[in-house]
Amino acid sequence: MSLNAILQQLYFTGFVLFFFFGFLQLSLRNRLHLNFALALLFFSGGYELFYYWAYISRTILRISYLMNTEIALSYLIGPVFYFYFSMALGFNSQFKKRDIIHAVPFILSLCLIVIINYFARSENFYEHFRYEYFPFYEQRNPLFLIATFSDISISGYILMTLFRIFKLLKGETPEKEIRLMIVFLFLMIMSSVLLILGGMSRLIFFLILGVGSFTVIGAVYVLFSFRYPELSMKVLREAKILQQNKSNIKNIDVSSILENLNALMENEKLYLQENINLKFLSSRLKITSHQLSRILNEYLQVNFRTYINSYRIKEAIALLESSPELGILEISIAAGFNSKSSFYTAFQKETGCLPAEYRKK
């Protein structure tokens, strides 16, 4: 089977799947704005794949009024991508009237493309068919600028999405549902990067890999969502808790919490418990695990594991100096570490040398 035939099947299959998934989102009984955003994301991506199929199969020549419209649709992908993840992570609950401004580049580019198509001469109209597998545009063609800015638009919205997620998760330990959502986001970003690289470098390998991975990732995500319909709601609930905890910390007496935390470490030596975790320690302090994590990050500039290990290393140093009869493994266990390797790593990070070297000194 030729590469042309393989790509036709890939594009067409992706187009059908994406439109099917989009209609499934709209068919849900209790639809949220989140579902509309995801449906629009699938419809936008599906149209791109449809256009690539129509281009490579030359079907576009029979529906020439759609020529170059995939550029305009790409201006929708970035905003919809951004709004979908903003809703999924609790930043927005619905579309607002002012959000229509994000559709302006799509409307303007579509109008420009219609005008360019109307006045284009036939020899220029089909010049990008010189490329067999993907529509590229010469730099002297105004469509080249419109397509380039669409890539910049998608990249910008991806960066905005990443910034929002970083802001939400800074100093927090997300639950597995949010981690799954972030993995999906990362994979979608990688697919988008491959598509952008392919478009800018004109390397077919990147384009095929980008389209293929984009289709597969989207299909897997939707199938997983329908298999576990509670996923989206759990993500929304967890994100809402994270948002509340970030605001609730302002009402906490942080200095008192830090004093109590220091007392638990110094007096009760909780760090010696091998399986101590954030949830247990926060319960002793009568705050949530998210609040404790945020306090450690913002006020002590450490995460939970580093904080506990710092006390364990102090304990290990004291044993190295006072108990020469104890072996390194015995000291690591006595200090609360559950493995010799983790002890070595933490010790070297804290002191700059290995335990045996420290003992010799």
Coordinates of N, CA and C in Angstrom, one line a residue, residues 68 71 75 109 112-113 115-117 120 124 127 137-150:
N68 N -8.5 26.1 1.4 CA -7.7 26.8 2.4 C -8.5 27.1 3.7
I71 N -7.0 26.6 7.4 CA -6.2 27.6 8.1 C -7.1 28.3 9.1
Y75 N -7.5 28.5 13.8 CA -7.5 29.6 14.8 C -8.5 29.3 15.9
S109 N -9.8 35.6 9.6 CA -9.0 34.8 8.7 C -9.9 34.1 7.7
L112 N -10.7 36.7 5.0 CA -9.6 36.9 4.2 C -9.4 35.8 3.2
I113 N -9.6 34.6 3.7 CA -9.5 33.4 2.8 C -10.5 33.4 1.7
I115 N -11.9 36.0 0.4 CA -11.6 37.1 -0.6 C -10.4 36.6 -1.5
I116 N -9.4 36.0 -0.8 CA -8.2 35.5 -1.6 C -8.6 34.5 -2.6
N117 N -9.5 33.5 -2.2 CA -10.0 32.5 -3.1 C -10.8 33.1 -4.3
A120 N -8.2 34.9 -6.6 CA -7.0 34.1 -7.0 C -7.2 33.6 -8.5
N124 N -2.5 30.1 -9.5 CA -2.1 30.3 -8.1 C -3.0 29.6 -7.1
E127 N -1.6 26.1 -6.6 CA -0.1 26.0 -6.6 C 0.4 25.1 -5.5
Y137 N 2.3 26.4 1.7 CA 2.1 27.7 1.0 C 3.5 28.4 0.9
E138 N 3.7 28.9 -0.3 CA 4.9 29.6 -0.6 C 4.9 30.9 0.2
Q139 N 6.1 31.4 0.5 CA 6.2 32.6 1.3 C 5.7 33.9 0.6
R140 N 5.7 33.9 -0.7 CA 5.1 35.0 -1.4 C 3.6 35.0 -1.4
N141 N 3.0 33.9 -1.0 CA 1.6 33.8 -0.9 C 1.0 34.3 0.4
P142 N 0.0 35.2 0.4 CA -0.5 35.8 1.6 C -1.0 34.7 2.6
L143 N -1.4 33.6 2.0 CA -1.9 32.5 2.8 C -0.8 32.0 3.8
F144 N 0.5 32.1 3.4 CA 1.6 31.7 4.2 C 1.6 32.4 5.5
L145 N 1.3 33.8 5.5 CA 1.3 34.6 6.7 C 0.1 34.2 7.6
I146 N -1.0 33.9 7.0 CA -2.2 33.6 7.7 C -2.0 32.2 8.4
A147 N -1.4 31.3 7.7 CA -1.1 29.9 8.3 C 0.0 30.0 9.4
T148 N 1.0 30.9 9.2 CA 2.0 31.0 10.2 C 1.5 31.6 11.5
F149 N 0.6 32.6 11.4 CA 0.0 33.2 12.6 C -0.9 32.2 13.3
S150 N -1.5 31.3 12.5 CA -2.4 30.3 13.2 C -1.5 29.4 14.0

